[in-house]
């Protein structure tokens, strides 16, 4: 009875994206230490993270640029620069602070912490 | 006592102190307040004690705006009124709902919330729910905790459920039947309200049965308590002296129709698969009161974002083929001697879910009721209930079509504003922030919410809450009735019920209908010198 814009396919996509990209970073689903340049490879579901990242980049008015993204997201920058054993915890903290401060981006309908969106953007940039 | 117009001779004239038109929650509540008092009260009810197709058909009308329920379905026209299909959801309005909000056009009640505090407390007993506290801390228990929201953003709104829902016509029928000074006149349709030649005093009410008996009432006070669709209709039809209808000198009667738009608007995908959601996913009993908690934007957030009230309850996915719900469907069908709607599916689910049936039958208690197992691999859907922005173009009008009594039927033109959509969008962003901050999930908008500022899916429907069409304001240019629910410009004509709400908040209206009715009764007691 209740309307749903999400069919089974989009629901699967929703699940993939959330579990793969956002929740992956949040829940410490990181397979190995996270040097900055390799952050994109750490997502469990890299294609979904890339898709979110591409959508986010497309919403930006400026030319996508890795350094600009990191400069715009100092909490993410610090997390990715942290010692590898602290990366997941710092990512979680960065995301929580973003949400607390209202630093969010709506990407493909998802309400994401800016750090999450930027992380996905970095993944998309390769 | 109960009397029936069909048993009276045509031309009967009934004299009374107070004539209440409509025996729903408001009308019955007011009438009961005068039982045993030295005041004669006559309650005029269109229907009888049971539903009747011909009487119900008097409610038929046109839908010319956003799709809505058929007008003869969305309300009930017999003793007890629409409480006969009431869902029982209760909560009082909030302080902010009464305030003039700079960002909400036409907002502001002429009374503050505190003017209703004591009446809300009494109303709680009349609708038979728990104590008048809605602090979520009071209601949570070991199994049902609520999210630790940042209070300037989101709140947990407690709704108490009248369970089973209090049908005023059943519960309070005996009180009225025994009352010597209160008469309930059944099968008496109000054709119009008579007034003096300047339309400043209501003189009485013209009545008719569907069978052709005509009668009239002479009353010192007339109260229109016919609901948010029929009350404006009756005022508009009362146009013998005032061509635009009584109380309609400023073309406000019927305008500002409000509902609570109901629709699924987004999804929350849980990243925490724990039990954090149970307080929002389940109705539960606490101290014998049935509770449903919903999430809502706080007053601070509404002010900061410039939004209307927003609430949503969780539609948390459960294992689809659980056995016990199927067993219950079948058992209820047997109890009611009716064929179940989905018998084959229910039988299959019951047979393949015998363990769940056993858990439901033997492993639960009144204080620990059954809940099906959850499936958080699927998103929690948010079923949203919104406050609407008052809009003069959202309205009830008379049409040329006539009913069996020869009275013009109505057309309902339900409309929305950009603020409604913007409020939804911003409120849901806050939801995303809060559930993200709490680390329990991520929110995703349904696509249509972000599509534009104006469109709404046809699936959006109301809650059978008809409000705003005889709105309250101290200014006759902004309202049909004043702060005492008296029609502006008239000495003794009042409107009771949700028609008088200038704004609606996001909570269900019935508790406030009853509270306002109690307040109006007190006003009338003072007017008659029996306070």
PDB file of C-alpha atoms in Angstrom, chain B residues 184-382:
ATOM      1  CA  UNK B 184     -29.954  13.551  21.632  1.00  0.00           C
ATOM      2  CA  UNK B 185     -32.149  13.952  18.589  1.00  0.00           C
ATOM      3  CA  UNK B 186     -31.308  11.237  16.067  1.00  0.00           C
ATOM      4  CA  UNK B 187     -31.939  11.201  12.324  1.00  0.00           C
ATOM      5  CA  UNK B 188     -32.137  14.978  12.353  1.00  0.00           C
ATOM      6  CA  UNK B 189     -30.243  16.646   9.543  1.00  0.00           C
ATOM      7  CA  UNK B 190     -29.396  20.301   9.919  1.00  0.00           C
ATOM      8  CA  UNK B 191     -30.491  22.161   6.816  1.00  0.00           C
ATOM      9  CA  UNK B 192     -29.242  25.526   7.948  1.00  0.00           C
ATOM     10  CA  UNK B 193     -28.831  27.868  10.854  1.00  0.00           C
ATOM     11  CA  UNK B 194     -31.356  30.665  11.137  1.00  0.00           C
ATOM     12  CA  UNK B 195     -30.208  34.069  12.251  1.00  0.00           C
ATOM     13  CA  UNK B 196     -31.635  37.476  12.975  1.00  0.00           C
ATOM     14  CA  UNK B 197     -31.911  39.994  10.165  1.00  0.00           C
ATOM     15  CA  UNK B 198     -28.393  41.300  10.697  1.00  0.00           C
ATOM     16  CA  UNK B 199     -26.822  37.853  10.914  1.00  0.00           C
ATOM     17  CA  UNK B 200     -25.441  38.640  14.341  1.00  0.00           C
ATOM     18  CA  UNK B 201     -27.500  36.217  16.419  1.00  0.00           C
ATOM     19  CA  UNK B 202     -28.209  32.580  15.666  1.00  0.00           C
ATOM     20  CA  UNK B 203     -31.887  31.990  16.265  1.00  0.00           C
ATOM     21  CA  UNK B 204     -32.112  28.281  15.686  1.00  0.00           C
ATOM     22  CA  UNK B 205     -31.612  25.372  13.359  1.00  0.00           C
ATOM     23  CA  UNK B 206     -33.812  23.968  10.616  1.00  0.00           C
ATOM     24  CA  UNK B 207     -33.994  20.187  10.598  1.00  0.00           C
ATOM     25  CA  UNK B 208     -35.268  17.434   8.339  1.00  0.00           C
ATOM     26  CA  UNK B 209     -35.264  13.693   8.164  1.00  0.00           C
ATOM     27  CA  UNK B 210     -34.574  11.855   4.958  1.00  0.00           C
ATOM     28  CA  UNK B 211     -38.219  10.787   5.046  1.00  0.00           C
ATOM     29  CA  UNK B 212     -39.488  14.333   4.923  1.00  0.00           C
ATOM     30  CA  UNK B 213     -40.233  15.259   8.552  1.00  0.00           C
ATOM     31  CA  UNK B 214     -39.356  18.899   9.119  1.00  0.00           C
ATOM     32  CA  UNK B 215     -38.702  20.545  12.459  1.00  0.00           C
ATOM     33  CA  UNK B 216     -36.850  23.420  13.961  1.00  0.00           C
ATOM     34  CA  UNK B 217     -34.842  24.243  17.038  1.00  0.00           C
ATOM     35  CA  UNK B 218     -34.860  27.493  18.943  1.00  0.00           C
ATOM     36  CA  UNK B 219     -31.710  27.862  20.969  1.00  0.00           C
ATOM     37  CA  UNK B 220     -29.856  30.456  22.994  1.00  0.00           C
ATOM     38  CA  UNK B 221     -26.556  29.059  21.789  1.00  0.00           C
ATOM     39  CA  UNK B 222     -25.796  27.024  18.681  1.00  0.00           C
ATOM     40  CA  UNK B 223     -22.624  24.976  18.328  1.00  0.00           C
ATOM     41  CA  UNK B 224     -21.581  23.586  14.974  1.00  0.00           C
ATOM     42  CA  UNK B 225     -19.631  20.414  15.661  1.00  0.00           C
ATOM     43  CA  UNK B 226     -19.812  18.584  12.364  1.00  0.00           C
ATOM     44  CA  UNK B 227     -16.132  18.125  11.546  1.00  0.00           C
ATOM     45  CA  UNK B 228     -13.741  20.003   9.303  1.00  0.00           C
ATOM     46  CA  UNK B 229     -15.668  19.316   6.098  1.00  0.00           C
ATOM     47  CA  UNK B 230     -19.293  19.558   7.173  1.00  0.00           C
ATOM     48  CA  UNK B 231     -19.007  22.480   9.576  1.00  0.00           C
ATOM     49  CA  UNK B 232     -17.978  24.911   6.819  1.00  0.00           C
ATOM     50  CA  UNK B 233     -20.623  23.387   4.568  1.00  0.00           C
ATOM     51  CA  UNK B 234     -23.332  24.133   7.102  1.00  0.00           C
ATOM     52  CA  UNK B 235     -22.120  27.707   7.597  1.00  0.00           C
ATOM     53  CA  UNK B 236     -21.984  28.258   3.843  1.00  0.00           C
ATOM     54  CA  UNK B 237     -25.461  26.771   3.440  1.00  0.00           C
ATOM     55  CA  UNK B 238     -26.818  29.116   6.098  1.00  0.00           C
ATOM     56  CA  UNK B 239     -27.127  31.949   3.619  1.00  0.00           C
ATOM     57  CA  UNK B 240     -30.702  33.174   3.976  1.00  0.00           C
ATOM     58  CA  UNK B 241     -29.596  36.452   5.539  1.00  0.00           C
ATOM     59  CA  UNK B 242     -25.880  36.530   4.864  1.00  0.00           C
ATOM     60  CA  UNK B 243     -25.563  35.569   1.189  1.00  0.00           C
ATOM     61  CA  UNK B 244     -22.016  34.285   1.592  1.00  0.00           C
ATOM     62  CA  UNK B 245     -22.998  32.203   4.594  1.00  0.00           C
ATOM     63  CA  UNK B 246     -22.781  32.772   8.304  1.00  0.00           C
ATOM     64  CA  UNK B 247     -19.391  33.869   9.564  1.00  0.00           C
ATOM     65  CA  UNK B 248     -18.163  34.281   6.044  1.00  0.00           C
ATOM     66  CA  UNK B 249     -17.956  38.043   5.792  1.00  0.00           C
ATOM     67  CA  UNK B 250     -14.297  37.808   4.940  1.00  0.00           C
ATOM     68  CA  UNK B 251     -14.524  34.793   2.632  1.00  0.00           C
ATOM     69  CA  UNK B 252     -12.690  32.526   5.049  1.00  0.00           C
ATOM     70  CA  UNK B 253     -15.210  29.759   5.713  1.00  0.00           C
ATOM     71  CA  UNK B 254     -13.978  26.600   4.031  1.00  0.00           C
ATOM     72  CA  UNK B 255     -10.544  27.986   3.257  1.00  0.00           C
ATOM     73  CA  UNK B 256      -7.270  26.834   4.836  1.00  0.00           C
ATOM     74  CA  UNK B 257      -8.155  23.164   4.730  1.00  0.00           C
ATOM     75  CA  UNK B 258      -5.344  21.282   6.455  1.00  0.00           C
ATOM     76  CA  UNK B 259      -4.497  17.625   6.650  1.00  0.00           C
ATOM     77  CA  UNK B 260      -1.514  15.689   7.889  1.00  0.00           C
ATOM     78  CA  UNK B 261       0.090  14.432   4.692  1.00  0.00           C
ATOM     79  CA  UNK B 262       1.091  10.809   5.164  1.00  0.00           C
ATOM     80  CA  UNK B 263       3.632   9.158   2.913  1.00  0.00           C
ATOM     81  CA  UNK B 264       6.818   7.120   2.876  1.00  0.00           C
ATOM     82  CA  UNK B 265       9.606   9.572   2.155  1.00  0.00           C
ATOM     83  CA  UNK B 266      12.917   7.821   2.608  1.00  0.00           C
ATOM     84  CA  UNK B 267      14.912   4.949   3.989  1.00  0.00           C
ATOM     85  CA  UNK B 268      17.293   4.398   6.812  1.00  0.00           C
ATOM     86  CA  UNK B 269      19.820   1.682   6.248  1.00  0.00           C
ATOM     87  CA  UNK B 270      21.050   0.420   9.576  1.00  0.00           C
ATOM     88  CA  UNK B 271      24.788   0.134   9.951  1.00  0.00           C
ATOM     89  CA  UNK B 272      24.165  -0.967  13.517  1.00  0.00           C
ATOM     90  CA  UNK B 273      22.154  -4.182  13.458  1.00  0.00           C
ATOM     91  CA  UNK B 274      21.579  -4.118  17.201  1.00  0.00           C
ATOM     92  CA  UNK B 275      18.451  -3.440  19.200  1.00  0.00           C
ATOM     93  CA  UNK B 276      18.711   0.344  19.187  1.00  0.00           C
ATOM     94  CA  UNK B 277      15.634   0.699  16.984  1.00  0.00           C
ATOM     95  CA  UNK B 278      13.174  -1.361  19.031  1.00  0.00           C
ATOM     96  CA  UNK B 279      11.723   1.662  20.807  1.00  0.00           C
ATOM     97  CA  UNK B 280      10.828   3.133  17.433  1.00  0.00           C
ATOM     98  CA  UNK B 281       9.949  -0.062  15.634  1.00  0.00           C
ATOM     99  CA  UNK B 282       7.474  -1.454  18.126  1.00  0.00           C
ATOM    100  CA  UNK B 283       4.312  -0.397  19.832  1.00  0.00           C
ATOM    101  CA  UNK B 284       4.558  -1.467  23.423  1.00  0.00           C
ATOM    102  CA  UNK B 285       2.719  -1.270  26.712  1.00  0.00           C
ATOM    103  CA  UNK B 286       4.116   0.646  29.638  1.00  0.00           C
ATOM    104  CA  UNK B 287       2.023   0.801  32.790  1.00  0.00           C
ATOM    105  CA  UNK B 288      -0.946  -0.463  30.786  1.00  0.00           C
ATOM    106  CA  UNK B 289      -0.677   2.346  28.251  1.00  0.00           C
ATOM    107  CA  UNK B 290       0.018   1.440  24.653  1.00  0.00           C
ATOM    108  CA  UNK B 291       2.842   3.554  23.271  1.00  0.00           C
ATOM    109  CA  UNK B 292       4.048   4.327  19.775  1.00  0.00           C
ATOM    110  CA  UNK B 293       7.161   6.460  19.539  1.00  0.00           C
ATOM    111  CA  UNK B 294       7.947   8.464  16.430  1.00  0.00           C
ATOM    112  CA  UNK B 295      10.820  10.721  15.522  1.00  0.00           C
ATOM    113  CA  UNK B 296      10.180  14.406  15.052  1.00  0.00           C
ATOM    114  CA  UNK B 297      11.993  17.642  14.491  1.00  0.00           C
ATOM    115  CA  UNK B 298      12.396  19.709  17.634  1.00  0.00           C
ATOM    116  CA  UNK B 299      10.905  23.169  18.021  1.00  0.00           C
ATOM    117  CA  UNK B 300      14.418  24.590  17.955  1.00  0.00           C
ATOM    118  CA  UNK B 301      15.142  22.876  14.678  1.00  0.00           C
ATOM    119  CA  UNK B 302      11.880  24.043  13.136  1.00  0.00           C
ATOM    120  CA  UNK B 303      12.776  27.581  14.057  1.00  0.00           C
ATOM    121  CA  UNK B 304      16.378  27.311  12.920  1.00  0.00           C
ATOM    122  CA  UNK B 305      15.491  25.740   9.577  1.00  0.00           C
ATOM    123  CA  UNK B 306      12.285  27.658   9.010  1.00  0.00           C
ATOM    124  CA  UNK B 307      10.289  24.465   8.664  1.00  0.00           C
ATOM    125  CA  UNK B 308       6.939  23.048   9.604  1.00  0.00           C
ATOM    126  CA  UNK B 309       6.456  20.212  12.020  1.00  0.00           C
ATOM    127  CA  UNK B 310       7.700  16.825  10.872  1.00  0.00           C
ATOM    128  CA  UNK B 311       7.338  13.352  12.291  1.00  0.00           C
ATOM    129  CA  UNK B 312       7.912   9.861  11.030  1.00  0.00           C
ATOM    130  CA  UNK B 313       7.563   6.388  12.340  1.00  0.00           C
ATOM    131  CA  UNK B 314       9.712   3.444  11.504  1.00  0.00           C
ATOM    132  CA  UNK B 315       8.458   0.778   9.182  1.00  0.00           C
ATOM    133  CA  UNK B 316      11.105  -1.686  10.131  1.00  0.00           C
ATOM    134  CA  UNK B 317      11.324  -4.715   7.874  1.00  0.00           C
ATOM    135  CA  UNK B 318      10.533  -7.995   9.469  1.00  0.00           C
ATOM    136  CA  UNK B 319      10.981 -11.517   8.320  1.00  0.00           C
ATOM    137  CA  UNK B 320       8.286 -11.663   5.707  1.00  0.00           C
ATOM    138  CA  UNK B 321       6.870 -15.071   6.347  1.00  0.00           C
ATOM    139  CA  UNK B 322       6.673 -15.022  10.123  1.00  0.00           C
ATOM    140  CA  UNK B 323       4.151 -17.523  11.375  1.00  0.00           C
ATOM    141  CA  UNK B 324       2.519 -15.773  14.297  1.00  0.00           C
ATOM    142  CA  UNK B 325       1.116 -12.756  12.398  1.00  0.00           C
ATOM    143  CA  UNK B 326      -0.421 -15.174   9.925  1.00  0.00           C
ATOM    144  CA  UNK B 327      -1.918 -17.136  12.789  1.00  0.00           C
ATOM    145  CA  UNK B 328      -3.371 -13.926  14.206  1.00  0.00           C
ATOM    146  CA  UNK B 329      -4.899 -12.938  10.877  1.00  0.00           C
ATOM    147  CA  UNK B 330      -6.581 -16.281  10.611  1.00  0.00           C
ATOM    148  CA  UNK B 331      -7.727 -16.310  14.214  1.00  0.00           C
ATOM    149  CA  UNK B 332      -9.180 -12.810  13.940  1.00  0.00           C
ATOM    150  CA  UNK B 333     -10.990 -13.805  10.782  1.00  0.00           C
ATOM    151  CA  UNK B 334     -12.494 -16.814  12.531  1.00  0.00           C
ATOM    152  CA  UNK B 335     -13.516 -14.663  15.499  1.00  0.00           C
ATOM    153  CA  UNK B 336     -15.272 -12.261  13.168  1.00  0.00           C
ATOM    154  CA  UNK B 337     -16.725 -15.028  11.013  1.00  0.00           C
ATOM    155  CA  UNK B 338     -15.192 -13.414   7.950  1.00  0.00           C
ATOM    156  CA  UNK B 339     -13.059 -14.822   5.177  1.00  0.00           C
ATOM    157  CA  UNK B 340      -9.414 -13.757   5.653  1.00  0.00           C
ATOM    158  CA  UNK B 341      -8.044 -11.429   3.001  1.00  0.00           C
ATOM    159  CA  UNK B 342      -5.006 -13.549   2.211  1.00  0.00           C
ATOM    160  CA  UNK B 343      -5.952 -16.934   3.530  1.00  0.00           C
ATOM    161  CA  UNK B 344      -3.672 -19.103   1.396  1.00  0.00           C
ATOM    162  CA  UNK B 345      -0.616 -17.020   2.174  1.00  0.00           C
ATOM    163  CA  UNK B 346      -1.455 -16.880   5.860  1.00  0.00           C
ATOM    164  CA  UNK B 347      -1.973 -20.621   6.063  1.00  0.00           C
ATOM    165  CA  UNK B 348       1.350 -21.214   4.328  1.00  0.00           C
ATOM    166  CA  UNK B 349       3.202 -18.814   6.603  1.00  0.00           C
ATOM    167  CA  UNK B 350       1.645 -20.318   9.676  1.00  0.00           C
ATOM    168  CA  UNK B 351       2.489 -23.867   8.714  1.00  0.00           C
ATOM    169  CA  UNK B 352       6.072 -23.018   7.744  1.00  0.00           C
ATOM    170  CA  UNK B 353       6.565 -20.791  10.777  1.00  0.00           C
ATOM    171  CA  UNK B 354       5.279 -22.965  13.575  1.00  0.00           C
ATOM    172  CA  UNK B 355       8.197 -22.000  15.797  1.00  0.00           C
ATOM    173  CA  UNK B 356       7.252 -18.365  15.522  1.00  0.00           C
ATOM    174  CA  UNK B 357       3.626 -19.245  16.179  1.00  0.00           C
ATOM    175  CA  UNK B 358       4.679 -21.026  19.341  1.00  0.00           C
ATOM    176  CA  UNK B 359       6.759 -18.045  20.408  1.00  0.00           C
ATOM    177  CA  UNK B 360       3.867 -15.703  19.775  1.00  0.00           C
ATOM    178  CA  UNK B 361       1.334 -17.854  21.589  1.00  0.00           C
ATOM    179  CA  UNK B 362       3.391 -19.018  24.547  1.00  0.00           C
ATOM    180  CA  UNK B 363       6.371 -16.678  24.793  1.00  0.00           C
ATOM    181  CA  UNK B 364       4.635 -13.369  25.170  1.00  0.00           C
ATOM    182  CA  UNK B 365       2.597 -11.510  27.736  1.00  0.00           C
ATOM    183  CA  UNK B 366       0.537  -8.320  27.831  1.00  0.00           C
ATOM    184  CA  UNK B 367       3.600  -6.399  28.969  1.00  0.00           C
ATOM    185  CA  UNK B 368       5.929  -8.202  26.610  1.00  0.00           C
ATOM    186  CA  UNK B 369       3.942  -8.611  23.434  1.00  0.00           C
ATOM    187  CA  UNK B 370       4.994 -10.438  20.329  1.00  0.00           C
ATOM    188  CA  UNK B 371       7.138  -8.776  17.704  1.00  0.00           C
ATOM    189  CA  UNK B 372       8.195 -10.520  14.539  1.00  0.00           C
ATOM    190  CA  UNK B 373      11.916 -10.978  13.957  1.00  0.00           C
ATOM    191  CA  UNK B 374      13.488  -7.982  12.232  1.00  0.00           C
ATOM    192  CA  UNK B 375      15.380  -8.053   8.961  1.00  0.00           C
ATOM    193  CA  UNK B 376      17.778  -5.103   8.964  1.00  0.00           C
ATOM    194  CA  UNK B 377      19.471  -6.259   5.790  1.00  0.00           C
ATOM    195  CA  UNK B 378      16.651  -4.267   4.248  1.00  0.00           C
ATOM    196  CA  UNK B 379      16.175  -0.547   4.860  1.00  0.00           C
ATOM    197  CA  UNK B 380      13.861   0.858   7.489  1.00  0.00           C
ATOM    198  CA  UNK B 381      11.263   2.918   5.668  1.00  0.00           C
ATOM    199  CA  UNK B 382      10.209   6.208   7.171  1.00  0.00           C
TER     200      UNK B 382
END
